[in-house]
């Protein structure tokens, strides 16, 4: 089946048509900058531009950087606060004329990794983390997604939320070298390890592409590896979930 997969990010929205059997892209990826402030209506209009670009009439799966319960946006850590409470399934479907289903972006990306990445079909307790502007998380057991885990918002011992302590955006903002940032990230992983005892951790998002630069600082016992699908995971996963 072919589904249009879309990934909504802080600055841009990307999409392409995905073959949901193989996870392959059927077309080139198309990216549109999101005008700011990115209110729900503006995001909907931007998604509409992508739908029109592909002249798409079928199903659409969309990853979104918030808690999403049955299509309703519940949080807005790094997006415009006016998004909270909006039924994104309804609004985006109405504006685009397509049937759109919206999911948390990390849940979508993790789902794609488990289906088509190098950890495919892993059946144990797997934790997927995306390290970008924020920190996203997705938890899987026996291949099933437990949605909206939001571990990027747990408080570290310095009273900061994890994503304000060790996201990729913080690494850049505070100009941390990989060693210093890696130690911070390791503290976060240690915390998650004692909370969850996962059997595998997979890292996606910007910083995961530089895994070899900070992996010497990672001392947890849980096997950990960078994601395989990288930038494309969010789009593929959203299409699969839809
Ligand atoms: C949001 C999550 C999202 C993550 C990555 C966090 O700030 O709370 O819902 O998955 O950023 O975009």
Coordinates of C-alpha atoms in Angstrom, one line a residue, residues 65-199:
X65 CA 6.4 16.7 18.1
X66 CA 3.9 16.4 21.0
X67 CA 1.9 14.0 23.0
X68 CA -1.0 12.9 20.7
X69 CA -4.0 11.1 22.1
X70 CA -6.4 9.9 19.4
X71 CA -5.3 12.7 17.2
X72 CA -5.6 15.5 19.9
X73 CA -2.4 17.5 20.6
X74 CA -1.8 17.5 24.3
X75 CA 1.6 19.2 24.8
X76 CA 3.7 21.9 23.1
X77 CA 7.3 21.7 24.5
X78 CA 9.0 23.1 21.3
X79 CA 6.0 24.3 19.3
X80 CA 3.4 27.1 19.4
X81 CA 1.3 26.7 22.6
X82 CA -1.9 27.4 20.6
X83 CA -1.6 23.8 19.3
X84 CA -2.6 22.4 22.7
X85 CA -6.1 20.8 22.7
X86 CA -6.5 20.9 18.9
X87 CA -7.8 17.8 17.2
X88 CA -5.1 17.5 14.6
X89 CA -6.7 14.5 12.8
X90 CA -9.8 16.6 12.2
X91 CA -8.1 20.0 11.4
X92 CA -5.5 18.6 9.0
X93 CA -8.0 16.3 7.3
X94 CA -10.5 19.2 6.9
X95 CA -7.9 21.6 5.4
X96 CA -6.2 19.1 3.1
X97 CA -9.3 17.0 2.1
X98 CA -7.3 13.8 2.8
X99 CA -7.7 11.3 5.7
X100 CA -4.8 12.3 8.0
X101 CA -3.8 10.4 11.2
X102 CA -1.4 12.1 13.5
X103 CA 1.1 10.4 15.9
X104 CA 3.9 11.5 18.2
X105 CA 7.0 11.9 16.0
X106 CA 9.3 9.7 18.1
X107 CA 6.7 6.9 18.3
X108 CA 6.5 7.1 14.5
X109 CA 10.3 7.0 14.0
X110 CA 10.8 4.2 16.5
X111 CA 8.1 2.2 14.8
X112 CA 9.9 2.4 11.5
X113 CA 13.2 1.4 13.0
X114 CA 11.6 -1.7 14.5
X115 CA 9.9 -2.6 11.3
X116 CA 12.7 -1.8 8.8
X117 CA 15.9 -0.8 10.7
X118 CA 18.7 -3.1 11.7
X119 CA 16.9 -4.1 14.9
X120 CA 13.9 -5.2 12.9
X121 CA 11.5 -7.6 14.6
X122 CA 13.3 -7.2 18.0
X123 CA 10.8 -8.6 20.5
X124 CA 12.1 -7.6 23.9
X125 CA 11.8 -4.3 25.7
X126 CA 13.3 -1.7 23.3
X127 CA 13.7 2.0 24.0
X128 CA 14.0 4.4 21.1
X129 CA 15.3 7.9 21.7
X130 CA 15.5 10.9 19.3
X131 CA 18.1 13.5 20.1
X132 CA 17.3 16.8 18.3
X133 CA 15.8 20.1 19.4
X134 CA 13.9 18.1 22.0
X135 CA 14.4 14.5 23.2
X136 CA 11.7 12.2 22.0
X137 CA 11.1 8.6 23.2
X138 CA 9.2 5.5 22.1
X139 CA 8.9 2.2 24.0
X140 CA 8.3 -1.1 22.4
X141 CA 7.5 -4.5 23.9
X142 CA 7.0 -7.6 21.8
X143 CA 7.0 -5.3 18.8
X144 CA 4.1 -3.3 20.2
X145 CA 4.3 0.5 20.7
X146 CA 3.5 1.9 24.1
X147 CA 2.8 5.5 22.9
X148 CA 3.6 9.0 24.4
X149 CA 6.3 8.0 26.9
X150 CA 7.9 11.4 26.8
X151 CA 11.1 10.4 28.7
X152 CA 12.8 13.6 27.4
X153 CA 10.8 15.4 30.1
X154 CA 11.9 13.5 33.2
X155 CA 13.8 15.6 35.7
X156 CA 17.5 15.0 36.1
X157 CA 19.2 15.4 39.5
X158 CA 20.1 19.0 38.6
X159 CA 16.3 19.7 38.5
X160 CA 16.4 20.2 34.7
X161 CA 14.2 18.3 32.3
X162 CA 16.4 15.9 30.4
X163 CA 15.8 17.7 27.1
X164 CA 17.0 21.0 28.7
X165 CA 20.2 19.2 29.9
X166 CA 21.2 16.9 27.1
X167 CA 19.4 17.5 23.8
X168 CA 21.3 18.3 20.6
X169 CA 20.0 21.8 20.7
X170 CA 21.6 22.2 24.2
X171 CA 24.9 20.8 22.9
X172 CA 24.9 23.5 20.3
X173 CA 23.6 26.3 22.5
X174 CA 26.1 25.7 25.3
X175 CA 28.9 24.8 22.8
X176 CA 29.6 21.5 24.6
X177 CA 32.2 19.2 23.1
X178 CA 31.2 15.6 22.5
X179 CA 33.0 14.4 25.6
X180 CA 31.1 16.8 28.0
X181 CA 27.8 16.3 26.2
X182 CA 28.4 12.5 26.1
X183 CA 28.8 12.4 29.8
X184 CA 25.5 14.3 30.3
X185 CA 23.8 12.0 27.9
X186 CA 25.2 9.0 29.7
X187 CA 23.7 10.3 33.0
X188 CA 20.3 10.4 31.3
X189 CA 20.8 6.9 29.9
X190 CA 21.8 5.6 33.4
X191 CA 18.6 7.1 34.8
X192 CA 16.5 5.4 32.1
X193 CA 18.3 2.1 32.6
X194 CA 17.4 2.0 36.3
X195 CA 13.8 3.0 35.6
X196 CA 13.1 0.7 32.8
X197 CA 15.8 -2.0 32.4
X198 CA 15.3 -2.0 28.6
X199 CA 17.0 -4.8 26.6

